[in-house]
Short mmCIF file of C-alpha atoms in Angstrom, two decimals:
data_model
loop_
_atom_site.label_atom_id
_atom_site.label_comp_id
_atom_site.label_asym_id
_atom_site.label_seq_id
_atom_site.Cartn_x
_atom_site.Cartn_y
_atom_site.Cartn_z
CA MET N 1 0.00 0.00 0.00
CA GLN N 2 1.36 3.40 -0.95
CA CYS N 3 1.24 6.37 1.38
CA ASN N 4 0.02 9.32 -0.65
CA VAL N 5 -0.21 12.04 1.97
CA PRO N 6 -0.18 15.54 0.46
CA LEU N 7 1.92 18.06 2.35
CA ASN N 8 2.02 21.82 2.23
CA HIS N 9 5.75 22.60 2.24
CA LYS N 10 5.02 25.95 3.91
CA PHE N 11 4.17 24.12 7.13
CA ASP N 12 6.92 23.43 9.62
CA GLN N 13 7.55 19.70 9.32
CA GLY N 14 8.88 19.40 12.84
CA ASN N 15 5.68 20.88 14.29
CA LEU N 16 3.58 18.49 12.21
CA MET N 17 5.52 15.55 13.55
CA LYS N 18 5.14 16.80 17.11
CA LEU N 19 1.38 17.23 16.52
CA PHE N 20 1.05 13.63 15.42
CA GLN N 21 3.10 12.37 18.36
CA LYS N 22 0.88 14.33 20.76
CA SER N 23 -2.26 12.98 19.12
CA SER N 24 -0.96 9.44 19.56
CA SER N 25 -0.13 10.00 23.23
CA ILE N 26 -3.51 11.63 23.93
CA SER N 27 -5.37 8.82 22.21
CA SER N 28 -3.59 6.27 24.38
CA LYS N 29 -4.96 7.99 27.49
CA LEU N 30 -8.59 7.94 26.27
CA PRO N 31 -9.87 4.38 26.47
CA SER N 32 -13.21 5.34 24.95
CA ILE N 33 -11.56 6.26 21.65
CA LYS N 34 -9.98 3.29 19.94
CA ASN N 35 -7.28 3.78 17.38
CA PRO N 36 -8.23 7.27 16.14
CA ILE N 37 -5.16 7.10 13.88
CA SER N 38 -4.05 3.68 12.67
CA ASN N 39 -0.48 2.68 13.20
CA HIS N 40 -0.11 2.25 9.45
CA GLY N 41 -1.42 5.73 8.77
CA LEU N 42 0.91 7.30 11.32
CA LYS N 43 3.92 5.44 9.92
CA CYS N 44 2.99 6.46 6.38
CA PHE N 45 2.67 10.12 7.35
CA GLN N 46 5.95 10.07 9.27
CA SER N 47 7.68 8.35 6.34
CA ARG N 48 6.34 10.98 3.97
CA LEU N 49 7.56 13.79 6.24
CA GLU N 50 11.02 12.25 6.45
CA HIS N 51 11.18 11.82 2.67
CA VAL N 52 10.20 15.41 2.00
CA SER N 53 12.65 16.73 4.57
CA THR N 54 15.51 14.83 2.91
CA SER N 55 14.53 15.57 -0.68
CA GLN N 56 13.99 19.31 -0.28
CA PRO N 57 17.00 21.62 -0.42
CA GLU N 58 18.20 23.19 2.77
CA HIS N 59 17.36 26.84 2.03
CA ASN N 60 19.21 28.04 5.13
CA TYR N 61 22.38 26.10 4.30
CA LYS N 62 25.34 28.41 3.75
CA PRO N 63 28.34 26.75 2.08
CA ASN N 64 31.70 27.14 3.73
CA THR N 65 33.84 29.21 1.37
CA THR N 66 37.19 28.62 3.07
CA LEU N 67 39.90 27.05 0.95
CA GLY N 68 39.91 23.84 2.99
CA ALA N 69 36.14 23.43 2.71
CA GLN N 70 36.16 24.07 -1.03
CA LEU N 71 38.97 21.55 -1.56
CA ASP N 72 37.00 19.00 0.44
CA ALA N 73 33.92 19.71 -1.70
CA PHE N 74 35.97 19.27 -4.87
CA TYR N 75 37.34 15.99 -3.50
CA ARG N 76 33.79 14.73 -3.02
CA PHE N 77 32.81 16.07 -6.44
CA THR N 78 35.47 13.91 -8.12
CA ARG N 79 33.98 10.67 -6.66
CA PRO N 80 37.44 9.54 -5.47
CA HIS N 81 36.68 5.81 -5.58
CA THR N 82 36.29 6.09 -9.38
CA VAL N 83 39.51 8.13 -9.66
CA ILE N 84 41.42 5.50 -7.67
CA GLY N 85 39.94 2.79 -9.90
CA THR N 86 41.12 4.64 -13.01
CA ILE N 87 44.65 5.10 -11.67
CA ILE N 88 45.05 1.48 -10.56
CA GLY N 89 43.35 0.08 -13.66
CA ILE N 90 45.42 1.99 -16.22
CA THR N 91 48.66 1.36 -14.32
CA SER N 92 47.94 -2.38 -14.14
CA VAL N 93 46.98 -2.62 -17.81
CA SER N 94 50.13 -0.69 -18.76
CA LEU N 95 52.29 -3.36 -17.11
CA LEU N 96 50.86 -6.20 -19.21
CA PRO N 97 52.96 -5.57 -22.37
CA ILE N 98 56.18 -5.63 -20.29
CA GLN N 99 58.46 -8.51 -21.33
CA THR N 100 61.81 -7.67 -19.73
CA MET N 101 63.13 -5.29 -17.11
CA ALA N 102 64.61 -3.20 -19.90
CA ASP N 103 61.08 -2.18 -20.86
CA LEU N 104 60.76 -0.29 -17.56
CA SER N 105 62.46 2.78 -18.97
CA PRO N 106 61.73 6.50 -18.46
CA THR N 107 59.91 6.39 -21.80
CA PHE N 108 57.58 3.73 -20.39
CA PHE N 109 56.71 5.74 -17.28
CA ILE N 110 56.17 8.91 -19.29
CA GLY N 111 53.87 6.85 -21.52
CA ILE N 112 51.83 5.81 -18.49
CA LEU N 113 51.46 9.46 -17.45
CA LYS N 114 50.37 10.38 -20.98
CA GLY N 115 47.59 7.84 -20.66
CA LEU N 116 46.66 8.65 -17.06
CA LEU N 117 46.33 12.43 -17.34
CA PRO N 118 43.64 12.61 -20.07
CA ALA N 119 41.81 9.67 -18.48
CA LEU N 120 41.70 11.26 -15.02
CA LEU N 121 40.50 14.57 -16.44
CA MET N 122 37.72 12.80 -18.35
CA ASN N 123 36.84 10.69 -15.29
CA ILE N 124 36.20 13.85 -13.27
CA CYS N 125 34.30 15.43 -16.17
CA VAL N 126 31.94 12.47 -16.52
CA VAL N 127 31.18 12.01 -12.81
CA GLY N 128 30.62 15.76 -12.53
CA LEU N 129 28.27 15.71 -15.51
CA ASN N 130 26.24 12.98 -13.85
CA GLN N 131 25.96 15.06 -10.67
CA LEU N 132 24.72 18.09 -12.64
CA TYR N 133 21.77 16.09 -13.95
CA ASP N 134 21.16 14.14 -10.71
CA ILE N 135 20.91 16.97 -8.20
CA GLN N 136 17.37 16.15 -7.06
CA ILE N 137 18.05 12.41 -6.93
CA ASP N 138 21.28 12.96 -5.01
CA LYS N 139 19.42 15.00 -2.38
CA VAL N 140 17.79 11.69 -1.48
CA ASN N 141 20.50 9.13 -2.33
CA LYS N 142 23.77 11.03 -1.83
CA PRO N 143 23.06 14.25 0.10
CA ASP N 144 26.75 14.79 0.90
CA LEU N 145 27.70 15.49 -2.71
CA PRO N 146 28.59 19.17 -3.18
CA LEU N 147 25.93 20.06 -5.75
CA ALA N 148 23.17 18.31 -3.81
CA ARG N 149 24.22 19.91 -0.52
CA GLY N 150 24.83 23.35 -1.97
CA ASP N 151 28.60 23.53 -1.53
CA PHE N 152 28.90 24.19 -5.28
CA SER N 153 26.50 26.13 -7.48
CA VAL N 154 25.27 24.60 -10.72
CA GLU N 155 27.24 27.23 -12.62
CA PHE N 156 30.47 26.34 -10.82
CA GLY N 157 29.89 22.62 -11.33
CA SER N 158 29.24 23.23 -15.03
CA ALA N 159 32.47 25.23 -15.30
CA ILE N 160 34.45 22.35 -13.77
CA VAL N 161 32.91 19.83 -16.16
CA ALA N 162 33.50 22.02 -19.23
CA THR N 163 37.09 22.80 -18.24
CA PHE N 164 38.04 19.20 -17.51
CA SER N 165 36.43 17.91 -20.71
CA ILE N 166 38.34 20.44 -22.85
CA LEU N 167 41.63 19.70 -21.05
CA SER N 168 41.16 15.95 -21.43
CA LEU N 169 40.44 16.12 -25.16
CA ALA N 170 43.28 18.62 -25.68
CA LYS N 171 45.76 16.35 -23.89
CA GLY N 172 44.52 13.36 -25.88
CA LEU N 173 45.28 15.25 -29.09
CA ALA N 174 48.61 16.65 -27.87
CA PHE N 175 50.01 13.27 -26.84
CA LYS N 176 49.46 11.86 -30.37
CA SER N 177 48.24 8.46 -29.22
CA PRO N 178 45.12 7.37 -31.16
CA PRO N 179 44.11 4.79 -28.50
CA VAL N 180 44.21 7.41 -25.71
CA LEU N 181 42.30 9.98 -27.77
CA SER N 182 39.73 7.36 -28.78
CA ALA N 183 39.35 6.30 -25.15
CA VAL N 184 38.57 9.78 -23.83
CA VAL N 185 36.21 10.56 -26.76
CA ILE N 186 34.25 7.33 -26.20
CA TRP N 187 34.26 7.99 -22.44
CA PHE N 188 32.84 11.47 -22.99
CA LEU N 189 30.17 10.31 -25.44
CA LEU N 190 28.99 7.41 -23.29
CA GLY N 191 29.12 9.52 -20.12
CA SER N 192 26.97 12.15 -21.81
CA ALA N 193 24.51 9.57 -23.13
CA TYR N 194 24.28 8.08 -19.62
CA SER N 195 23.54 11.34 -17.81
CA VAL N 196 22.26 14.13 -20.09
CA ASP N 197 18.50 14.56 -19.99
CA LEU N 198 17.73 15.01 -23.71
CA PRO N 199 15.58 12.99 -26.14
CA PHE N 200 17.04 9.52 -26.76
CA LEU N 201 19.63 10.08 -24.02
CA ARG N 202 19.57 9.77 -20.21
CA TRP N 203 20.40 6.09 -20.64
CA LYS N 204 20.66 5.61 -16.89
CA LYS N 205 16.87 5.31 -16.91
CA TYR N 206 17.20 2.05 -18.86
CA PRO N 207 19.01 -0.69 -16.93
CA LEU N 208 20.59 -2.49 -19.87
CA LEU N 209 21.84 0.69 -21.54
CA ALA N 210 23.14 2.01 -18.20
CA ALA N 211 25.07 -1.19 -17.55
CA ALA N 212 26.39 -1.22 -21.13
CA CYS N 213 27.78 2.32 -20.73
CA ILE N 214 29.68 1.48 -17.55
CA LEU N 215 30.89 -1.87 -18.87
CA CYS N 216 32.13 -0.37 -22.14
CA VAL N 217 34.24 2.26 -20.39
CA ARG N 218 35.51 0.40 -17.33
CA ALA N 219 36.00 -3.05 -18.87
CA LEU N 220 36.66 -2.52 -22.58
CA VAL N 221 38.02 0.99 -23.13
CA ILE N 222 40.45 0.99 -20.21
CA ASN N 223 41.66 -2.58 -20.68
CA ILE N 224 42.06 -2.45 -24.46
CA ALA N 225 42.88 1.17 -25.36
CA PHE N 226 45.59 1.69 -22.77
CA PHE N 227 47.14 -1.72 -23.45
CA VAL N 228 47.45 -0.79 -27.14
CA HIS N 229 48.75 2.65 -26.17
CA ILE N 230 51.66 1.17 -24.23
CA GLN N 231 52.42 -1.73 -26.55
CA LYS N 232 52.39 0.11 -29.87
CA TYR N 233 52.81 3.81 -29.18
CA VAL N 234 55.19 3.61 -26.20
CA LEU N 235 57.14 0.35 -26.63
CA GLY N 236 56.82 0.36 -30.43
CA ARG N 237 55.72 -3.28 -30.79
CA PRO N 238 53.01 -4.75 -33.00
CA ILE N 239 49.63 -5.19 -31.35
CA MET N 240 49.37 -8.66 -29.84
CA PHE N 241 47.05 -9.34 -26.93
CA THR N 242 48.59 -11.44 -24.18
CA LYS N 243 46.97 -14.07 -21.99
CA ALA N 244 46.86 -11.57 -19.13
CA SER N 245 45.23 -8.86 -21.25
CA ILE N 246 42.53 -11.23 -22.54
CA PHE N 247 41.90 -12.55 -19.03
CA GLY N 248 41.80 -9.01 -17.59
CA THR N 249 39.31 -7.74 -20.16
CA THR N 250 37.03 -10.76 -19.71
CA PHE N 251 37.24 -10.82 -15.92
CA MET N 252 36.70 -7.08 -15.60
CA SER N 253 33.65 -7.30 -17.85
CA PHE N 254 32.06 -9.51 -15.20
CA PHE N 255 33.29 -7.30 -12.40
CA VAL N 256 32.11 -4.04 -13.98
CA ALA N 257 28.72 -5.60 -14.70
CA VAL N 258 28.48 -6.32 -10.97
CA ILE N 259 29.42 -2.72 -10.13
CA ALA N 260 26.84 -1.43 -12.62
CA LEU N 261 24.14 -3.59 -10.99
CA PHE N 262 25.18 -3.08 -7.39
CA LYS N 263 25.56 0.70 -7.46
CA ASP N 264 21.78 1.09 -7.71
CA ILE N 265 20.96 -1.19 -4.76
CA PRO N 266 21.43 1.47 -2.03
CA ASP N 267 19.74 4.11 -4.24
CA VAL N 268 16.32 2.54 -4.75
CA ASP N 269 14.45 5.22 -2.77
CA GLY N 270 15.61 8.14 -4.89
CA ASP N 271 15.55 6.15 -8.14
CA ARG N 272 11.98 4.98 -7.56
CA HIS N 273 10.83 8.49 -6.62
CA TYR N 274 12.33 10.03 -9.78
CA GLY N 275 11.37 7.27 -12.21
CA ILE N 276 14.75 5.56 -12.68
CA GLN N 277 13.78 1.96 -13.39
CA SER N 278 16.97 0.23 -12.30
CA PHE N 279 17.09 -3.54 -11.92
CA SER N 280 17.07 -3.03 -8.15
CA VAL N 281 13.83 -1.06 -8.41
CA GLN N 282 12.24 -3.62 -10.72
CA LEU N 283 13.43 -6.87 -9.16
CA GLY N 284 14.21 -5.89 -5.57
CA GLN N 285 17.40 -5.23 -3.65
CA GLU N 286 17.88 -8.72 -2.22
CA ARG N 287 17.60 -10.50 -5.56
CA ILE N 288 20.11 -8.19 -7.26
CA PHE N 289 22.45 -8.37 -4.26
CA TRP N 290 22.77 -12.15 -4.41
CA LEU N 291 22.97 -12.10 -8.22
CA CYS N 292 26.01 -9.83 -7.91
CA ILE N 293 27.62 -12.08 -5.30
CA SER N 294 27.05 -15.15 -7.49
CA MET N 295 28.57 -13.44 -10.54
CA LEU N 296 31.69 -12.47 -8.60
CA LEU N 297 32.12 -15.94 -7.12
CA MET N 298 31.83 -17.46 -10.62
CA ALA N 299 34.45 -15.03 -11.90
CA TYR N 300 36.80 -15.88 -9.03
CA GLY N 301 36.29 -19.60 -9.67
CA SER N 302 37.19 -19.14 -13.34
CA ALA N 303 40.30 -17.18 -12.35
CA VAL N 304 41.44 -20.05 -10.12
CA VAL N 305 41.07 -22.53 -13.01
CA ILE N 306 43.10 -20.25 -15.29
CA GLY N 307 45.70 -19.81 -12.57
CA VAL N 308 46.16 -23.56 -12.18
CA SER N 309 46.98 -23.80 -15.90
CA SER N 310 49.96 -21.44 -15.57
CA GLN N 311 53.41 -22.82 -16.41
CA TYR N 312 55.08 -20.55 -13.86
CA PRO N 313 54.87 -21.79 -10.21
CA LEU N 314 55.01 -18.33 -8.61
CA ASN N 315 52.37 -16.91 -10.94
CA MET N 316 50.16 -19.96 -10.38
CA MET N 317 50.46 -19.68 -6.59
CA VAL N 318 49.70 -15.94 -6.51
CA THR N 319 46.76 -16.23 -8.93
CA VAL N 320 45.14 -19.22 -7.22
CA PHE N 321 45.73 -18.14 -3.62
CA GLY N 322 44.84 -14.51 -4.32
CA HIS N 323 41.50 -15.27 -5.94
CA CYS N 324 40.58 -17.89 -3.34
CA MET N 325 41.29 -15.37 -0.60
CA LEU N 326 39.22 -12.62 -2.28
CA ALA N 327 36.33 -15.03 -2.87
CA SER N 328 36.37 -16.11 0.78
CA ILE N 329 36.42 -12.53 2.05
CA LEU N 330 33.56 -11.66 -0.31
CA TRP N 331 31.41 -14.56 0.88
CA LEU N 332 32.01 -13.94 4.58
CA ARG N 333 31.33 -10.21 4.23
CA ALA N 334 28.19 -10.74 2.12
CA ARG N 335 26.60 -13.05 4.69
CA GLY N 336 26.75 -10.31 7.33
CA VAL N 337 25.14 -7.50 5.31
CA ASP N 338 21.79 -6.15 6.49
CA LEU N 339 19.89 -6.01 3.20
CA LYS N 340 17.29 -3.66 4.67
CA ASN N 341 19.86 -1.08 5.68
CA ASN N 342 20.85 1.24 2.81
CA ALA N 343 23.90 2.48 4.73
CA ALA N 344 25.15 -1.11 5.05
CA LEU N 345 24.52 -1.70 1.36
CA ALA N 346 26.40 1.49 0.43
CA SER N 347 29.32 0.36 2.60
CA PHE N 348 29.34 -3.03 0.89
CA TYR N 349 29.32 -1.28 -2.50
CA MET N 350 32.53 0.50 -1.56
CA PHE N 351 33.91 -2.86 -0.41
CA ILE N 352 33.27 -4.20 -3.93
CA TRP N 353 35.33 -1.31 -5.29
CA ASN N 354 38.15 -2.46 -2.96
CA LEU N 355 37.90 -5.92 -4.52
CA PHE N 356 37.99 -4.22 -7.92
CA TYR N 357 41.26 -2.51 -6.99
CA ALA N 358 42.71 -5.76 -5.64
CA GLU N 359 41.96 -7.60 -8.88
CA TYR N 360 44.12 -5.22 -10.88
CA PHE N 361 47.07 -6.20 -8.65
CA LEU N 362 46.50 -9.87 -9.52
CA ILE N 363 45.95 -9.56 -13.29
CA PRO N 364 49.66 -9.02 -14.15
CA PHE N 365 50.43 -12.41 -12.55
CA VAL N 366 48.25 -14.25 -15.07
CA ARG N 367 50.91 -15.58 -17.46
#
């Protein structure tokens, strides 16, 4: 049963809540009046009040304009877990073409930086673009983000996004690496299609398209484009995908699909309210949660089988032991998650990103 209780936002919500609490206490002292307000009705009204209070902007909120506060707001604006994922992912992929220690030259490390810089700029551009179009949703799902909380104005957020997009594309052109330039262009196009609210866009409203956008960038673009960048345009070798690169691309496709599914699990309240039909909204949080866990365990099991086939004892031991350990930690942690607690689900989502980082440390050992 839905609770459709209209509210006049001019009323003081705190006084309304106090009025209801007083009515409940008075009714309990009058035995002749039975249940003047049903428990369900009171809970519905209270739930509606709480939802409105969290989804409405705080008109009295005054952003802190000190340098430290603005730097902290910018840090939150960048969505640092995605930035860390980009740094670790590109660095790991860049190591895969290495054949001898002689390859670890200054030219190689400069090549990594030439790939990282445009990618990081575009990463911040795309996550910022998503925040510009998700301000109302984020007031419910992620109220600490700077645009949702009011630390940044829309104009300032737009300026950051425009500046970082131009810098990223300019660096991609200046570094004369077609794979890097292609990567940031595709990243920008898919990020725009995911977030921008225009006809035929705003793909985040459609679960399959939303997952495809994230998978294409995080699993395919990063793992293929930056591998080719290092192998051909830094080391000067013909393009030849190694066992580790093929494994990494395939494994990360599974992993990124899990991230794409799981990221919506803690956000069902805001998504449902604003018409975002994610899989979690359609099928329920619990079902998607255990689907994600099953997908990751299958991926870890496949990694163990591939590790056993390695001809190098050290690589085999690291690959097998590492993936068994990650799978065990995942299973033990998943069993203790309160699926009715969005804060616990959000914490577990960040834990999955930690597993994502850890995987990139194991991929170079697949030989």
